[in-house]
């Protein structure tokens, strides 16, 4: 899974493919790979969301992978906090690149709070580009939740 927090453990190295955008989907998850963690009981630490996604578009030119992290604080199906990060324009050289929170927030709605049987969802999709990209998962990509 893409998840790892202070309490989590990493899985085995694996990859998943993010479909080509074939259009402009900046800010709008389209054909996203979705990762979900449920039943979370954690105190909000006040820190920001942090991530390091291993992304490779191979030799494709013009790809941009984007991520959205959503928090349902009580597991009731309502997203209390949603963060969409600016897309990461990949280079046309084979090999993983690091897409991190340094890309900057494109938008954020709602507020953080304690997770009580909460849910966190991560959506990864191609915002731009006509080729698929590979995302390393398991023990490669990391999401640091702002919780302890």
JSON list of C-alpha atoms in Angstrom, two decimals:
[
{"chain": "A", "resi": 1, "resn": "UNK", "atom": "CA", "xyz": [0.00, 0.00, 0.00]},
{"chain": "A", "resi": 2, "resn": "UNK", "atom": "CA", "xyz": [1.10, 3.58, -0.51]},
{"chain": "A", "resi": 3, "resn": "UNK", "atom": "CA", "xyz": [0.49, 4.27, 3.18]},
{"chain": "A", "resi": 4, "resn": "UNK", "atom": "CA", "xyz": [3.07, 4.55, 5.84]},
{"chain": "A", "resi": 5, "resn": "UNK", "atom": "CA", "xyz": [2.82, 6.64, 8.98]},
{"chain": "A", "resi": 6, "resn": "UNK", "atom": "CA", "xyz": [4.65, 6.55, 12.26]},
{"chain": "A", "resi": 7, "resn": "UNK", "atom": "CA", "xyz": [2.51, 3.53, 13.14]},
{"chain": "A", "resi": 8, "resn": "UNK", "atom": "CA", "xyz": [2.39, 1.84, 9.73]},
{"chain": "A", "resi": 9, "resn": "UNK", "atom": "CA", "xyz": [4.59, -0.67, 8.01]},
{"chain": "A", "resi": 10, "resn": "UNK", "atom": "CA", "xyz": [5.67, -0.87, 4.41]},
{"chain": "A", "resi": 11, "resn": "UNK", "atom": "CA", "xyz": [4.66, -3.66, 2.08]},
{"chain": "A", "resi": 12, "resn": "UNK", "atom": "CA", "xyz": [6.80, -5.39, -0.53]},
{"chain": "A", "resi": 13, "resn": "UNK", "atom": "CA", "xyz": [8.06, -3.43, -3.52]},
{"chain": "A", "resi": 14, "resn": "UNK", "atom": "CA", "xyz": [5.52, -3.34, -6.33]},
{"chain": "A", "resi": 15, "resn": "UNK", "atom": "CA", "xyz": [4.26, -0.99, -9.03]},
{"chain": "A", "resi": 16, "resn": "UNK", "atom": "CA", "xyz": [0.95, 0.23, -10.33]},
{"chain": "A", "resi": 17, "resn": "UNK", "atom": "CA", "xyz": [0.20, 1.91, -13.64]},
{"chain": "A", "resi": 18, "resn": "UNK", "atom": "CA", "xyz": [-1.50, 5.28, -13.89]},
{"chain": "A", "resi": 19, "resn": "UNK", "atom": "CA", "xyz": [-3.42, 5.54, -17.16]},
{"chain": "A", "resi": 20, "resn": "UNK", "atom": "CA", "xyz": [-2.61, 8.25, -19.69]},
{"chain": "A", "resi": 21, "resn": "UNK", "atom": "CA", "xyz": [-4.58, 11.47, -19.27]},
{"chain": "A", "resi": 22, "resn": "UNK", "atom": "CA", "xyz": [-5.35, 11.92, -22.98]},
{"chain": "A", "resi": 23, "resn": "UNK", "atom": "CA", "xyz": [-6.60, 15.40, -22.12]},
{"chain": "A", "resi": 24, "resn": "UNK", "atom": "CA", "xyz": [-6.30, 17.91, -19.30]},
{"chain": "A", "resi": 25, "resn": "UNK", "atom": "CA", "xyz": [-7.45, 16.56, -15.93]},
{"chain": "A", "resi": 26, "resn": "UNK", "atom": "CA", "xyz": [-5.56, 19.01, -13.73]},
{"chain": "A", "resi": 27, "resn": "UNK", "atom": "CA", "xyz": [-7.34, 19.00, -10.36]},
{"chain": "A", "resi": 28, "resn": "UNK", "atom": "CA", "xyz": [-9.89, 16.35, -11.34]},
{"chain": "A", "resi": 29, "resn": "UNK", "atom": "CA", "xyz": [-9.12, 12.71, -10.52]},
{"chain": "A", "resi": 30, "resn": "UNK", "atom": "CA", "xyz": [-9.71, 10.71, -13.71]},
{"chain": "A", "resi": 31, "resn": "UNK", "atom": "CA", "xyz": [-8.98, 6.97, -14.05]},
{"chain": "A", "resi": 32, "resn": "UNK", "atom": "CA", "xyz": [-7.13, 7.27, -10.74]},
{"chain": "A", "resi": 33, "resn": "UNK", "atom": "CA", "xyz": [-5.36, 4.55, -8.83]},
{"chain": "A", "resi": 34, "resn": "UNK", "atom": "CA", "xyz": [-7.02, 4.70, -5.39]},
{"chain": "A", "resi": 35, "resn": "UNK", "atom": "CA", "xyz": [-5.51, 3.61, -2.08]},
{"chain": "A", "resi": 36, "resn": "UNK", "atom": "CA", "xyz": [-7.67, 3.58, 1.06]},
{"chain": "A", "resi": 37, "resn": "UNK", "atom": "CA", "xyz": [-6.95, 3.00, 4.74]},
{"chain": "A", "resi": 38, "resn": "UNK", "atom": "CA", "xyz": [-9.92, 2.60, 7.10]},
{"chain": "A", "resi": 39, "resn": "UNK", "atom": "CA", "xyz": [-10.53, 2.21, 10.83]},
{"chain": "A", "resi": 40, "resn": "UNK", "atom": "CA", "xyz": [-7.88, 4.78, 11.78]},
{"chain": "A", "resi": 41, "resn": "UNK", "atom": "CA", "xyz": [-7.77, 6.13, 15.33]},
{"chain": "A", "resi": 42, "resn": "UNK", "atom": "CA", "xyz": [-5.08, 8.80, 15.52]},
{"chain": "A", "resi": 43, "resn": "UNK", "atom": "CA", "xyz": [-4.58, 12.22, 17.11]},
{"chain": "A", "resi": 44, "resn": "UNK", "atom": "CA", "xyz": [-3.93, 15.15, 14.77]},
{"chain": "A", "resi": 45, "resn": "UNK", "atom": "CA", "xyz": [-0.34, 16.35, 15.23]},
{"chain": "A", "resi": 46, "resn": "UNK", "atom": "CA", "xyz": [-0.66, 19.74, 13.56]},
{"chain": "A", "resi": 47, "resn": "UNK", "atom": "CA", "xyz": [1.92, 18.79, 10.93]},
{"chain": "A", "resi": 48, "resn": "UNK", "atom": "CA", "xyz": [1.14, 19.01, 7.20]},
{"chain": "A", "resi": 49, "resn": "UNK", "atom": "CA", "xyz": [0.55, 16.02, 4.93]},
{"chain": "A", "resi": 50, "resn": "UNK", "atom": "CA", "xyz": [3.82, 14.81, 3.43]},
{"chain": "A", "resi": 51, "resn": "UNK", "atom": "CA", "xyz": [4.49, 12.30, 0.67]},
{"chain": "A", "resi": 52, "resn": "UNK", "atom": "CA", "xyz": [7.19, 10.92, -1.59]},
{"chain": "A", "resi": 53, "resn": "UNK", "atom": "CA", "xyz": [5.79, 9.09, -4.61]},
{"chain": "A", "resi": 54, "resn": "UNK", "atom": "CA", "xyz": [8.18, 7.19, -6.87]},
{"chain": "A", "resi": 55, "resn": "UNK", "atom": "CA", "xyz": [7.00, 8.09, -10.40]},
{"chain": "A", "resi": 56, "resn": "UNK", "atom": "CA", "xyz": [8.38, 7.01, -13.79]},
{"chain": "A", "resi": 57, "resn": "UNK", "atom": "CA", "xyz": [6.98, 7.98, -17.18]},
{"chain": "A", "resi": 58, "resn": "UNK", "atom": "CA", "xyz": [9.78, 6.17, -18.99]},
{"chain": "A", "resi": 59, "resn": "UNK", "atom": "CA", "xyz": [10.78, 8.09, -22.10]},
{"chain": "A", "resi": 60, "resn": "UNK", "atom": "CA", "xyz": [7.35, 9.73, -22.50]},
{"chain": "A", "resi": 61, "resn": "UNK", "atom": "CA", "xyz": [7.29, 13.49, -22.96]},
{"chain": "A", "resi": 62, "resn": "UNK", "atom": "CA", "xyz": [4.67, 15.74, -21.38]},
{"chain": "A", "resi": 63, "resn": "UNK", "atom": "CA", "xyz": [3.29, 13.53, -18.60]},
{"chain": "A", "resi": 64, "resn": "UNK", "atom": "CA", "xyz": [2.13, 14.97, -15.29]},
{"chain": "A", "resi": 65, "resn": "UNK", "atom": "CA", "xyz": [1.01, 12.83, -12.36]},
{"chain": "A", "resi": 66, "resn": "UNK", "atom": "CA", "xyz": [-1.20, 14.35, -9.65]},
{"chain": "A", "resi": 67, "resn": "UNK", "atom": "CA", "xyz": [-2.29, 13.30, -6.16]},
{"chain": "A", "resi": 68, "resn": "UNK", "atom": "CA", "xyz": [-5.26, 14.04, -3.92]},
{"chain": "A", "resi": 69, "resn": "UNK", "atom": "CA", "xyz": [-5.39, 13.05, -0.24]},
{"chain": "A", "resi": 70, "resn": "UNK", "atom": "CA", "xyz": [-8.80, 12.99, 1.44]},
{"chain": "A", "resi": 71, "resn": "UNK", "atom": "CA", "xyz": [-9.59, 12.56, 5.14]},
{"chain": "A", "resi": 72, "resn": "UNK", "atom": "CA", "xyz": [-12.91, 11.29, 6.52]},
{"chain": "A", "resi": 73, "resn": "UNK", "atom": "CA", "xyz": [-12.37, 11.89, 10.23]},
{"chain": "A", "resi": 74, "resn": "UNK", "atom": "CA", "xyz": [-15.15, 9.61, 11.48]},
{"chain": "A", "resi": 75, "resn": "UNK", "atom": "CA", "xyz": [-15.55, 7.07, 8.69]},
{"chain": "A", "resi": 76, "resn": "UNK", "atom": "CA", "xyz": [-19.08, 8.30, 7.95]},
{"chain": "A", "resi": 77, "resn": "UNK", "atom": "CA", "xyz": [-18.48, 8.69, 4.21]},
{"chain": "A", "resi": 78, "resn": "UNK", "atom": "CA", "xyz": [-18.07, 12.48, 4.29]},
{"chain": "A", "resi": 79, "resn": "UNK", "atom": "CA", "xyz": [-14.67, 13.93, 3.38]},
{"chain": "A", "resi": 80, "resn": "UNK", "atom": "CA", "xyz": [-13.75, 16.47, 6.07]},
{"chain": "A", "resi": 81, "resn": "UNK", "atom": "CA", "xyz": [-10.42, 17.52, 4.55]},
{"chain": "A", "resi": 82, "resn": "UNK", "atom": "CA", "xyz": [-9.33, 17.23, 0.93]},
{"chain": "A", "resi": 83, "resn": "UNK", "atom": "CA", "xyz": [-5.93, 18.26, -0.43]},
{"chain": "A", "resi": 84, "resn": "UNK", "atom": "CA", "xyz": [-5.11, 18.32, -4.14]},
{"chain": "A", "resi": 85, "resn": "UNK", "atom": "CA", "xyz": [-1.44, 18.80, -4.92]},
{"chain": "A", "resi": 86, "resn": "UNK", "atom": "CA", "xyz": [-0.04, 20.44, -8.07]},
{"chain": "A", "resi": 87, "resn": "UNK", "atom": "CA", "xyz": [0.84, 17.88, -10.69]},
{"chain": "A", "resi": 88, "resn": "UNK", "atom": "CA", "xyz": [4.39, 16.68, -11.12]},
{"chain": "A", "resi": 89, "resn": "UNK", "atom": "CA", "xyz": [5.75, 17.00, -14.66]},
{"chain": "A", "resi": 90, "resn": "UNK", "atom": "CA", "xyz": [7.90, 13.94, -15.26]},
{"chain": "A", "resi": 91, "resn": "UNK", "atom": "CA", "xyz": [11.09, 13.90, -17.29]},
{"chain": "A", "resi": 92, "resn": "UNK", "atom": "CA", "xyz": [11.50, 11.74, -20.44]},
{"chain": "A", "resi": 93, "resn": "UNK", "atom": "CA", "xyz": [14.25, 9.59, -18.90]},
{"chain": "A", "resi": 94, "resn": "UNK", "atom": "CA", "xyz": [13.61, 6.06, -17.62]},
{"chain": "A", "resi": 95, "resn": "UNK", "atom": "CA", "xyz": [13.96, 5.75, -13.85]},
{"chain": "A", "resi": 96, "resn": "UNK", "atom": "CA", "xyz": [12.00, 6.86, -10.82]},
{"chain": "A", "resi": 97, "resn": "UNK", "atom": "CA", "xyz": [11.62, 10.50, -9.89]},
{"chain": "A", "resi": 98, "resn": "UNK", "atom": "CA", "xyz": [10.38, 11.80, -6.54]},
{"chain": "A", "resi": 99, "resn": "UNK", "atom": "CA", "xyz": [7.00, 13.59, -6.52]},
{"chain": "A", "resi": 100, "resn": "UNK", "atom": "CA", "xyz": [6.71, 15.21, -3.10]},
{"chain": "A", "resi": 101, "resn": "UNK", "atom": "CA", "xyz": [4.60, 17.76, -1.28]},
{"chain": "A", "resi": 102, "resn": "UNK", "atom": "CA", "xyz": [7.18, 20.32, -2.42]},
{"chain": "A", "resi": 103, "resn": "UNK", "atom": "CA", "xyz": [5.10, 20.51, -5.64]},
{"chain": "A", "resi": 104, "resn": "UNK", "atom": "CA", "xyz": [2.70, 22.62, -3.55]},
{"chain": "A", "resi": 105, "resn": "UNK", "atom": "CA", "xyz": [-0.98, 22.51, -2.80]},
{"chain": "A", "resi": 106, "resn": "UNK", "atom": "CA", "xyz": [-3.26, 23.33, -5.72]},
{"chain": "A", "resi": 107, "resn": "UNK", "atom": "CA", "xyz": [-6.30, 23.38, -3.41]},
{"chain": "A", "resi": 108, "resn": "UNK", "atom": "CA", "xyz": [-7.39, 22.38, 0.06]},
{"chain": "A", "resi": 109, "resn": "UNK", "atom": "CA", "xyz": [-10.84, 22.30, 1.63]},
{"chain": "A", "resi": 110, "resn": "UNK", "atom": "CA", "xyz": [-12.03, 21.48, 5.13]},
{"chain": "A", "resi": 111, "resn": "UNK", "atom": "CA", "xyz": [-10.09, 21.11, 8.35]},
{"chain": "A", "resi": 112, "resn": "UNK", "atom": "CA", "xyz": [-8.08, 18.43, 10.08]},
{"chain": "A", "resi": 113, "resn": "UNK", "atom": "CA", "xyz": [-9.11, 16.80, 13.34]},
{"chain": "A", "resi": 114, "resn": "UNK", "atom": "CA", "xyz": [-8.63, 13.55, 15.20]},
{"chain": "A", "resi": 115, "resn": "UNK", "atom": "CA", "xyz": [-9.32, 10.36, 13.26]},
{"chain": "A", "resi": 116, "resn": "UNK", "atom": "CA", "xyz": [-11.90, 8.25, 15.10]},
{"chain": "A", "resi": 117, "resn": "UNK", "atom": "CA", "xyz": [-12.57, 5.14, 13.00]},
{"chain": "A", "resi": 118, "resn": "UNK", "atom": "CA", "xyz": [-11.50, 7.44, 10.18]},
{"chain": "A", "resi": 119, "resn": "UNK", "atom": "CA", "xyz": [-10.63, 6.85, 6.55]},
{"chain": "A", "resi": 120, "resn": "UNK", "atom": "CA", "xyz": [-7.80, 8.25, 4.43]},
{"chain": "A", "resi": 121, "resn": "UNK", "atom": "CA", "xyz": [-7.96, 7.98, 0.65]},
{"chain": "A", "resi": 122, "resn": "UNK", "atom": "CA", "xyz": [-5.16, 8.71, -1.83]},
{"chain": "A", "resi": 123, "resn": "UNK", "atom": "CA", "xyz": [-5.95, 9.16, -5.53]},
{"chain": "A", "resi": 124, "resn": "UNK", "atom": "CA", "xyz": [-3.13, 9.21, -8.08]},
{"chain": "A", "resi": 125, "resn": "UNK", "atom": "CA", "xyz": [-3.89, 10.05, -11.72]},
{"chain": "A", "resi": 126, "resn": "UNK", "atom": "CA", "xyz": [-2.44, 11.59, -14.86]},
{"chain": "A", "resi": 127, "resn": "UNK", "atom": "CA", "xyz": [-3.36, 15.25, -15.04]},
{"chain": "A", "resi": 128, "resn": "UNK", "atom": "CA", "xyz": [-1.75, 15.68, -18.46]},
{"chain": "A", "resi": 129, "resn": "UNK", "atom": "CA", "xyz": [0.02, 13.49, -20.99]},
{"chain": "A", "resi": 130, "resn": "UNK", "atom": "CA", "xyz": [-0.78, 10.84, -23.54]},
{"chain": "A", "resi": 131, "resn": "UNK", "atom": "CA", "xyz": [1.25, 8.00, -22.01]},
{"chain": "A", "resi": 132, "resn": "UNK", "atom": "CA", "xyz": [0.86, 5.93, -18.83]},
{"chain": "A", "resi": 133, "resn": "UNK", "atom": "CA", "xyz": [3.18, 6.35, -15.86]},
{"chain": "A", "resi": 134, "resn": "UNK", "atom": "CA", "xyz": [4.39, 3.85, -13.29]},
{"chain": "A", "resi": 135, "resn": "UNK", "atom": "CA", "xyz": [4.16, 4.50, -9.56]},
{"chain": "A", "resi": 136, "resn": "UNK", "atom": "CA", "xyz": [6.24, 2.49, -7.13]},
{"chain": "A", "resi": 137, "resn": "UNK", "atom": "CA", "xyz": [4.19, 1.25, -4.18]},
{"chain": "A", "resi": 138, "resn": "UNK", "atom": "CA", "xyz": [4.80, -0.93, -1.17]},
{"chain": "A", "resi": 139, "resn": "UNK", "atom": "CA", "xyz": [8.14, -0.02, 0.35]},
{"chain": "A", "resi": 140, "resn": "UNK", "atom": "CA", "xyz": [8.81, 2.66, -2.28]},
{"chain": "A", "resi": 141, "resn": "UNK", "atom": "CA", "xyz": [6.24, 5.48, -2.10]},
{"chain": "A", "resi": 142, "resn": "UNK", "atom": "CA", "xyz": [5.42, 6.96, 1.28]},
{"chain": "A", "resi": 143, "resn": "UNK", "atom": "CA", "xyz": [2.56, 9.02, 2.70]},
{"chain": "A", "resi": 144, "resn": "UNK", "atom": "CA", "xyz": [3.23, 10.65, 6.06]},
{"chain": "A", "resi": 145, "resn": "UNK", "atom": "CA", "xyz": [-0.06, 11.36, 7.75]},
{"chain": "A", "resi": 146, "resn": "UNK", "atom": "CA", "xyz": [-0.21, 14.42, 10.01]},
{"chain": "A", "resi": 147, "resn": "UNK", "atom": "CA", "xyz": [-1.19, 12.19, 12.93]},
{"chain": "A", "resi": 148, "resn": "UNK", "atom": "CA", "xyz": [0.37, 10.46, 15.89]}
]
